[in-house]
Amino acid sequence: AQTVTQSQPEMSVQEAETVTLSCTYDTSESNYYLFWYKQPPSRQMILVIRQEAYKQQNATENRFSVNFQKAAKSFSLKISDSQLGDTAMYFCAFMKLRSFYNTDKLIFGTGTRLQVFP
Amino acid sequence: NAGVTQTPKFQVLKTGQSMTLQCAQDMNHEYMSWYRQDPGMGLRLIHYSVGAGITDQGEVPNGYNVSRSTTEDFPLRLLSAAPSQTSVYFCASSNPYEQYFGPGTRLTVT
């Protein structure tokens, strides 16, 4: 069975600074996706970034980037130039890919609460 | 294009009552799922469906029923509510690359 571990329950960062959230996972699968979701106080789950396991290049979305280390089963999220609006819970998630037409369920970590202060 | 919609947004039940949480999507996705979110435990899968007429259990299915008669709708039924089912419930639908979440339902069972 797959597991996802987020070892940092809470983090804080000053506005405009950089912060890195950690995530490790355990799987015997070779084809899968990894995700970071943001959950602000509105509780909406918002996809931040996605990484395909077969891609060696780390995914980047504006101020958000990942450090994907497949052999180490590590998937950290770096937020650059932190903004007050980045304050939220961040969840790391794993999804096994069975076939092109049939995705599998998401396995979530327990989340990291990020506070950005002025 | 509304994406994934859930109703109600909030609900309070007494122990033993039953109710249905509604979920609908307009993206023509075959795959839909229900998660519950409890403090300190992340989201856990309750039930999922890979298409109309096909459902399966997730990690925490006890006390919940689902059915999928159409591609668009995937309701979650609580048969006899218990305080342990107090949680926030999320419905999601997905294409092969991404899951799209509804806004969630906060359920309190007293």
PDB file of C-alpha atoms in Angstrom:
ATOM      1  CA  ALA A   1       0.000   0.000   0.000  1.00  0.00           C
ATOM      2  CA  GLN A   2       1.099   3.531  -0.674  1.00  0.00           C
ATOM      3  CA  THR A   3       1.727   6.013   2.123  1.00  0.00           C
ATOM      4  CA  VAL A   4       2.452   9.731   2.127  1.00  0.00           C
ATOM      5  CA  THR A   5       4.222  11.434   5.019  1.00  0.00           C
ATOM      6  CA  GLN A   6       4.406  15.129   5.777  1.00  0.00           C
ATOM      7  CA  SER A   7       6.606  15.555   8.822  1.00  0.00           C
ATOM      8  CA  GLN A   8       6.088  19.289   9.337  1.00  0.00           C
ATOM      9  CA  PRO A   9       2.690  19.977  10.927  1.00  0.00           C
ATOM     10  CA  GLU A  10       3.257  23.734  10.912  1.00  0.00           C
ATOM     11  CA  MET A  11       5.600  26.151   9.183  1.00  0.00           C
ATOM     12  CA  SER A  12       5.880  29.907   9.112  1.00  0.00           C
ATOM     13  CA  VAL A  13       7.650  32.288   6.774  1.00  0.00           C
ATOM     14  CA  GLN A  14       7.969  36.007   6.373  1.00  0.00           C
ATOM     15  CA  GLU A  15       6.428  37.679   3.377  1.00  0.00           C
ATOM     16  CA  ALA A  16       8.756  37.706   0.315  1.00  0.00           C
ATOM     17  CA  GLU A  17      10.911  34.929   1.750  1.00  0.00           C
ATOM     18  CA  THR A  18      11.237  31.342   0.484  1.00  0.00           C
ATOM     19  CA  VAL A  19       9.913  28.288   2.280  1.00  0.00           C
ATOM     20  CA  THR A  20      10.150  24.563   1.541  1.00  0.00           C
ATOM     21  CA  LEU A  21       7.561  22.007   2.587  1.00  0.00           C
ATOM     22  CA  SER A  22       8.640  18.385   2.834  1.00  0.00           C
ATOM     23  CA  CYS A  23       6.903  15.232   1.656  1.00  0.00           C
ATOM     24  CA  THR A  24       8.033  11.645   1.427  1.00  0.00           C
ATOM     25  CA  TYR A  25       6.103   8.703   0.065  1.00  0.00           C
ATOM     26  CA  ASP A  26       6.351   4.971  -0.122  1.00  0.00           C
ATOM     27  CA  THR A  27       5.328   2.906  -3.133  1.00  0.00           C
ATOM     28  CA  SER A  28       6.432  -0.022  -5.245  1.00  0.00           C
ATOM     29  CA  GLU A  29       4.754   1.452  -8.324  1.00  0.00           C
ATOM     30  CA  SER A  30       6.781   2.912 -11.164  1.00  0.00           C
ATOM     31  CA  ASN A  31       4.040   4.960 -12.845  1.00  0.00           C
ATOM     32  CA  TYR A  32       2.349   7.572 -10.696  1.00  0.00           C
ATOM     33  CA  TYR A  33       1.638  11.235 -10.157  1.00  0.00           C
ATOM     34  CA  LEU A  34       2.459  13.428  -7.201  1.00  0.00           C
ATOM     35  CA  PHE A  35       0.548  16.560  -6.280  1.00  0.00           C
ATOM     36  CA  TRP A  36       0.587  19.474  -3.922  1.00  0.00           C
ATOM     37  CA  TYR A  37      -2.827  20.841  -2.975  1.00  0.00           C
ATOM     38  CA  LYS A  38      -3.511  24.084  -1.150  1.00  0.00           C
ATOM     39  CA  GLN A  39      -6.470  24.418   1.205  1.00  0.00           C
ATOM     40  CA  PRO A  40      -7.115  28.007   2.347  1.00  0.00           C
ATOM     41  CA  PRO A  41      -9.580  28.849   5.127  1.00  0.00           C
ATOM     42  CA  SER A  42     -12.384  28.648   2.550  1.00  0.00           C
ATOM     43  CA  ARG A  43     -11.562  24.849   2.624  1.00  0.00           C
ATOM     44  CA  GLN A  44     -11.575  24.603  -1.191  1.00  0.00           C
ATOM     45  CA  MET A  45      -8.928  22.136  -2.399  1.00  0.00           C
ATOM     46  CA  ILE A  46      -6.785  23.886  -4.994  1.00  0.00           C
ATOM     47  CA  LEU A  47      -4.209  22.104  -7.105  1.00  0.00           C
ATOM     48  CA  VAL A  48      -0.859  23.861  -6.812  1.00  0.00           C
ATOM     49  CA  ILE A  49       1.431  21.645  -8.856  1.00  0.00           C
ATOM     50  CA  ARG A  50       1.647  18.177 -10.392  1.00  0.00           C
ATOM     51  CA  GLN A  51       4.643  15.956 -11.119  1.00  0.00           C
ATOM     52  CA  GLU A  52       4.636  12.906 -13.352  1.00  0.00           C
ATOM     53  CA  ALA A  53       6.985  10.227 -12.021  1.00  0.00           C
ATOM     54  CA  TYR A  54       8.365   9.417 -15.474  1.00  0.00           C
ATOM     55  CA  LYS A  55       9.567  13.000 -15.939  1.00  0.00           C
ATOM     56  CA  GLN A  56      12.990  13.780 -14.526  1.00  0.00           C
ATOM     57  CA  GLN A  57      12.479  17.526 -14.831  1.00  0.00           C
ATOM     58  CA  ASN A  58      11.041  19.172 -11.747  1.00  0.00           C
ATOM     59  CA  ALA A  59       7.651  20.832 -12.246  1.00  0.00           C
ATOM     60  CA  THR A  60       7.333  24.594 -11.863  1.00  0.00           C
ATOM     61  CA  GLU A  61       4.278  26.842 -11.672  1.00  0.00           C
ATOM     62  CA  ASN A  62       5.161  30.502 -11.241  1.00  0.00           C
ATOM     63  CA  ARG A  63       6.417  30.899  -7.644  1.00  0.00           C
ATOM     64  CA  PHE A  64       5.900  27.218  -6.858  1.00  0.00           C
ATOM     65  CA  SER A  65       8.412  24.522  -7.726  1.00  0.00           C
ATOM     66  CA  VAL A  66       9.132  21.006  -6.589  1.00  0.00           C
ATOM     67  CA  ASN A  67      12.239  18.988  -5.878  1.00  0.00           C
ATOM     68  CA  PHE A  68      11.338  15.483  -6.997  1.00  0.00           C
ATOM     69  CA  GLN A  69      13.800  12.808  -5.965  1.00  0.00           C
ATOM     70  CA  LYS A  70      12.358   9.535  -7.257  1.00  0.00           C
ATOM     71  CA  ALA A  71      14.983   7.226  -5.821  1.00  0.00           C
ATOM     72  CA  ALA A  72      14.676   8.829  -2.407  1.00  0.00           C
ATOM     73  CA  LYS A  73      10.862   9.017  -2.738  1.00  0.00           C
ATOM     74  CA  SER A  74      10.906  12.647  -1.807  1.00  0.00           C
ATOM     75  CA  PHE A  75       8.711  15.421  -3.179  1.00  0.00           C
ATOM     76  CA  SER A  76       9.221  18.831  -1.586  1.00  0.00           C
ATOM     77  CA  LEU A  77       7.442  22.072  -2.480  1.00  0.00           C
ATOM     78  CA  LYS A  78       9.311  25.364  -2.631  1.00  0.00           C
ATOM     79  CA  ILE A  79       7.362  28.590  -2.445  1.00  0.00           C
ATOM     80  CA  SER A  80       9.363  31.615  -3.529  1.00  0.00           C
ATOM     81  CA  ASP A  81       8.498  35.236  -2.768  1.00  0.00           C
ATOM     82  CA  SER A  82       5.871  34.135  -0.235  1.00  0.00           C
ATOM     83  CA  GLN A  83       2.672  36.157  -0.157  1.00  0.00           C
ATOM     84  CA  LEU A  84       0.049  36.584   2.555  1.00  0.00           C
ATOM     85  CA  GLY A  85      -2.387  34.730   0.304  1.00  0.00           C
ATOM     86  CA  ASP A  86      -0.197  31.636   0.507  1.00  0.00           C
ATOM     87  CA  THR A  87      -1.353  31.120   4.090  1.00  0.00           C
ATOM     88  CA  ALA A  88      -3.131  27.757   3.993  1.00  0.00           C
ATOM     89  CA  MET A  89      -2.889  24.037   4.655  1.00  0.00           C
ATOM     90  CA  TYR A  90      -0.775  22.256   2.075  1.00  0.00           C
ATOM     91  CA  PHE A  91      -1.320  18.596   1.283  1.00  0.00           C
ATOM     92  CA  CYS A  92       0.990  16.298  -0.587  1.00  0.00           C
ATOM     93  CA  ALA A  93      -0.786  13.521  -2.487  1.00  0.00           C
ATOM     94  CA  PHE A  94       0.083  10.405  -4.484  1.00  0.00           C
ATOM     95  CA  MET A  95      -1.910   8.861  -7.314  1.00  0.00           C
ATOM     96  CA  LYS A  96      -1.095   5.551  -8.948  1.00  0.00           C
ATOM     97  CA  LEU A  97      -1.716   5.531 -12.679  1.00  0.00           C
ATOM     98  CA  ARG A  98      -3.258   2.253 -13.783  1.00  0.00           C
ATOM     99  CA  SER A  99      -3.922   3.203 -17.369  1.00  0.00           C
ATOM    100  CA  PHE A 100      -4.429   6.222 -19.532  1.00  0.00           C
ATOM    101  CA  TYR A 101      -8.205   6.030 -19.223  1.00  0.00           C
ATOM    102  CA  ASN A 102      -8.556   4.945 -15.644  1.00  0.00           C
ATOM    103  CA  THR A 103      -6.923   6.857 -12.851  1.00  0.00           C
ATOM    104  CA  ASP A 104      -6.611   5.660  -9.306  1.00  0.00           C
ATOM    105  CA  LYS A 105      -7.428   7.264  -5.982  1.00  0.00           C
ATOM    106  CA  LEU A 106      -5.453   9.990  -4.275  1.00  0.00           C
ATOM    107  CA  ILE A 107      -3.512   9.143  -1.115  1.00  0.00           C
ATOM    108  CA  PHE A 108      -2.999  12.237   1.015  1.00  0.00           C
ATOM    109  CA  GLY A 109      -0.492  13.207   3.644  1.00  0.00           C
ATOM    110  CA  THR A 110      -1.665  14.786   6.879  1.00  0.00           C
ATOM    111  CA  GLY A 111      -0.866  18.304   5.739  1.00  0.00           C
ATOM    112  CA  THR A 112       1.381  21.211   6.695  1.00  0.00           C
ATOM    113  CA  ARG A 113      -0.157  24.430   7.950  1.00  0.00           C
ATOM    114  CA  LEU A 114       1.754  27.360   6.483  1.00  0.00           C
ATOM    115  CA  GLN A 115       1.498  30.828   7.975  1.00  0.00           C
ATOM    116  CA  VAL A 116       2.896  33.765   6.039  1.00  0.00           C
ATOM    117  CA  PHE A 117       3.359  36.833   8.208  1.00  0.00           C
ATOM    118  CA  PRO A 118       4.099  40.423   7.186  1.00  0.00           C
TER     119      PRO A 118
ATOM    120  CA  ASN B   1     -19.133  25.125 -16.550  1.00  0.00           C
ATOM    121  CA  ALA B   2     -19.743  24.749 -12.791  1.00  0.00           C
ATOM    122  CA  GLY B   3     -17.157  21.995 -12.227  1.00  0.00           C
ATOM    123  CA  VAL B   4     -18.004  19.929  -9.145  1.00  0.00           C
ATOM    124  CA  THR B   5     -20.927  21.037  -6.986  1.00  0.00           C
ATOM    125  CA  GLN B   6     -21.925  19.745  -3.564  1.00  0.00           C
ATOM    126  CA  THR B   7     -25.013  20.300  -1.474  1.00  0.00           C
ATOM    127  CA  PRO B   8     -25.581  21.126   1.286  1.00  0.00           C
ATOM    128  CA  LYS B   9     -22.616  23.205   2.481  1.00  0.00           C
ATOM    129  CA  PHE B  10     -23.447  22.621   6.143  1.00  0.00           C
ATOM    130  CA  GLN B  11     -25.595  20.030   7.901  1.00  0.00           C
ATOM    131  CA  VAL B  12     -26.355  19.086  11.487  1.00  0.00           C
ATOM    132  CA  LEU B  13     -27.823  15.649  12.176  1.00  0.00           C
ATOM    133  CA  LYS B  14     -28.884  13.804  15.262  1.00  0.00           C
ATOM    134  CA  THR B  15     -27.475  10.362  15.947  1.00  0.00           C
ATOM    135  CA  GLY B  16     -29.397   7.742  14.023  1.00  0.00           C
ATOM    136  CA  GLN B  17     -30.723  10.053  11.330  1.00  0.00           C
ATOM    137  CA  SER B  18     -30.015   9.377   7.673  1.00  0.00           C
ATOM    138  CA  MET B  19     -29.230  11.785   4.890  1.00  0.00           C
ATOM    139  CA  THR B  20     -27.751  12.087   1.418  1.00  0.00           C
ATOM    140  CA  LEU B  21     -24.915  14.367   0.404  1.00  0.00           C
ATOM    141  CA  GLN B  22     -25.303  15.389  -3.209  1.00  0.00           C
ATOM    142  CA  CYS B  23     -22.467  15.684  -5.722  1.00  0.00           C
ATOM    143  CA  ALA B  24     -22.647  16.593  -9.394  1.00  0.00           C
ATOM    144  CA  GLN B  25     -20.080  17.338 -12.079  1.00  0.00           C
ATOM    145  CA  ASP B  26     -20.449  18.736 -15.585  1.00  0.00           C
ATOM    146  CA  MET B  27     -17.053  17.767 -16.985  1.00  0.00           C
ATOM    147  CA  ASN B  28     -18.125  14.341 -18.279  1.00  0.00           C
ATOM    148  CA  HIS B  29     -15.563  12.602 -16.063  1.00  0.00           C
ATOM    149  CA  GLU B  30     -15.942   8.885 -15.588  1.00  0.00           C
ATOM    150  CA  TYR B  31     -14.100   8.777 -12.273  1.00  0.00           C
ATOM    151  CA  MET B  32     -15.688  10.261  -9.155  1.00  0.00           C
ATOM    152  CA  SER B  33     -14.912   9.828  -5.479  1.00  0.00           C
ATOM    153  CA  TRP B  34     -15.842  10.836  -1.946  1.00  0.00           C
ATOM    154  CA  TYR B  35     -13.344  11.775   0.757  1.00  0.00           C
ATOM    155  CA  ARG B  36     -13.678  12.771   4.357  1.00  0.00           C
ATOM    156  CA  GLN B  37     -11.333  15.189   6.066  1.00  0.00           C
ATOM    157  CA  ASP B  38     -10.701  14.955   9.789  1.00  0.00           C
ATOM    158  CA  PRO B  39      -8.303  17.130  11.805  1.00  0.00           C
ATOM    159  CA  GLY B  40      -4.738  15.848  11.697  1.00  0.00           C
ATOM    160  CA  MET B  41      -5.588  12.986   9.322  1.00  0.00           C
ATOM    161  CA  GLY B  42      -5.660  14.501   5.850  1.00  0.00           C
ATOM    162  CA  LEU B  43      -8.289  13.316   3.362  1.00  0.00           C
ATOM    163  CA  ARG B  44      -9.329   9.690   3.310  1.00  0.00           C
ATOM    164  CA  LEU B  45     -11.202   7.916   0.537  1.00  0.00           C
ATOM    165  CA  ILE B  46     -14.691   6.649   1.385  1.00  0.00           C
ATOM    166  CA  HIS B  47     -16.027   5.317  -1.929  1.00  0.00           C
ATOM    167  CA  TYR B  48     -15.272   5.809  -5.575  1.00  0.00           C
ATOM    168  CA  SER B  49     -16.773   5.095  -8.985  1.00  0.00           C
ATOM    169  CA  VAL B  50     -15.077   4.489 -12.324  1.00  0.00           C
ATOM    170  CA  GLY B  51     -18.272   4.980 -14.311  1.00  0.00           C
ATOM    171  CA  ALA B  52     -22.047   4.798 -14.209  1.00  0.00           C
ATOM    172  CA  GLY B  53     -23.154   1.629 -12.479  1.00  0.00           C
ATOM    173  CA  ILE B  54     -19.707   0.846 -11.033  1.00  0.00           C
ATOM    174  CA  THR B  55     -18.691   1.698  -7.472  1.00  0.00           C
ATOM    175  CA  ASP B  56     -16.104   0.393  -5.045  1.00  0.00           C
ATOM    176  CA  GLN B  57     -14.999   0.908  -1.474  1.00  0.00           C
ATOM    177  CA  GLY B  58     -12.173   3.107  -0.395  1.00  0.00           C
ATOM    178  CA  GLU B  59     -10.267   3.278   2.867  1.00  0.00           C
ATOM    179  CA  VAL B  60     -13.145   4.152   5.232  1.00  0.00           C
ATOM    180  CA  PRO B  61     -16.443   2.898   3.717  1.00  0.00           C
ATOM    181  CA  ASN B  62     -18.323   1.747   6.828  1.00  0.00           C
ATOM    182  CA  GLY B  63     -21.569   3.607   7.462  1.00  0.00           C
ATOM    183  CA  TYR B  64     -21.784   5.013   3.933  1.00  0.00           C
ATOM    184  CA  ASN B  65     -23.477   3.915   0.720  1.00  0.00           C
ATOM    185  CA  VAL B  66     -23.061   5.206  -2.813  1.00  0.00           C
ATOM    186  CA  SER B  67     -24.629   4.638  -6.193  1.00  0.00           C
ATOM    187  CA  ARG B  68     -23.857   5.968  -9.659  1.00  0.00           C
ATOM    188  CA  SER B  69     -26.826   5.924 -11.990  1.00  0.00           C
ATOM    189  CA  THR B  70     -25.524   8.702 -14.254  1.00  0.00           C
ATOM    190  CA  THR B  71     -22.113  10.042 -15.212  1.00  0.00           C
ATOM    191  CA  GLU B  72     -22.958  13.414 -13.632  1.00  0.00           C
ATOM    192  CA  ASP B  73     -24.174  12.440 -10.162  1.00  0.00           C
ATOM    193  CA  PHE B  74     -22.563  10.561  -7.298  1.00  0.00           C
ATOM    194  CA  PRO B  75     -24.551  10.860  -4.040  1.00  0.00           C
ATOM    195  CA  LEU B  76     -23.227   9.695  -0.678  1.00  0.00           C
ATOM    196  CA  ARG B  77     -25.732   8.272   1.792  1.00  0.00           C
ATOM    197  CA  LEU B  78     -25.298   8.098   5.542  1.00  0.00           C
ATOM    198  CA  LEU B  79     -27.483   5.260   6.701  1.00  0.00           C
ATOM    199  CA  SER B  80     -27.599   5.936  10.446  1.00  0.00           C
ATOM    200  CA  ALA B  81     -25.488   8.916  11.439  1.00  0.00           C
ATOM    201  CA  ALA B  82     -22.994   8.563  14.280  1.00  0.00           C
ATOM    202  CA  PRO B  83     -20.876  11.219  16.035  1.00  0.00           C
ATOM    203  CA  SER B  84     -17.784   9.583  14.481  1.00  0.00           C
ATOM    204  CA  GLN B  85     -19.066  10.746  11.102  1.00  0.00           C
ATOM    205  CA  THR B  86     -18.682  14.393  12.057  1.00  0.00           C
ATOM    206  CA  SER B  87     -16.292  15.588   9.380  1.00  0.00           C
ATOM    207  CA  VAL B  88     -15.882  17.627   6.231  1.00  0.00           C
ATOM    208  CA  TYR B  89     -16.829  15.690   3.110  1.00  0.00           C
ATOM    209  CA  PHE B  90     -15.368  16.329  -0.319  1.00  0.00           C
ATOM    210  CA  CYS B  91     -16.552  15.004  -3.632  1.00  0.00           C
ATOM    211  CA  ALA B  92     -14.109  14.898  -6.541  1.00  0.00           C
ATOM    212  CA  SER B  93     -14.165  13.996 -10.210  1.00  0.00           C
ATOM    213  CA  SER B  94     -11.119  13.357 -12.333  1.00  0.00           C
ATOM    214  CA  ASN B  95      -9.614  12.967 -15.757  1.00  0.00           C
ATOM    215  CA  PRO B  96      -6.478  10.796 -16.132  1.00  0.00           C
ATOM    216  CA  TYR B  97      -4.228  13.581 -14.820  1.00  0.00           C
ATOM    217  CA  GLU B  98      -6.027  15.543 -12.146  1.00  0.00           C
ATOM    218  CA  GLN B  99      -8.806  15.419  -9.566  1.00  0.00           C
ATOM    219  CA  TYR B 100     -11.192  18.342  -9.239  1.00  0.00           C
ATOM    220  CA  PHE B 101     -12.755  18.895  -5.847  1.00  0.00           C
ATOM    221  CA  GLY B 102     -16.106  20.296  -4.837  1.00  0.00           C
ATOM    222  CA  PRO B 103     -16.374  22.953  -2.118  1.00  0.00           C
ATOM    223  CA  GLY B 104     -17.070  20.443   0.653  1.00  0.00           C
ATOM    224  CA  THR B 105     -19.870  19.761   3.142  1.00  0.00           C
ATOM    225  CA  ARG B 106     -19.333  20.261   6.859  1.00  0.00           C
ATOM    226  CA  LEU B 107     -21.381  17.652   8.702  1.00  0.00           C
ATOM    227  CA  THR B 108     -21.926  17.620  12.443  1.00  0.00           C
ATOM    228  CA  VAL B 109     -23.605  14.672  14.146  1.00  0.00           C
ATOM    229  CA  THR B 110     -24.813  15.315  17.708  1.00  0.00           C
TER     230      THR B 110
END
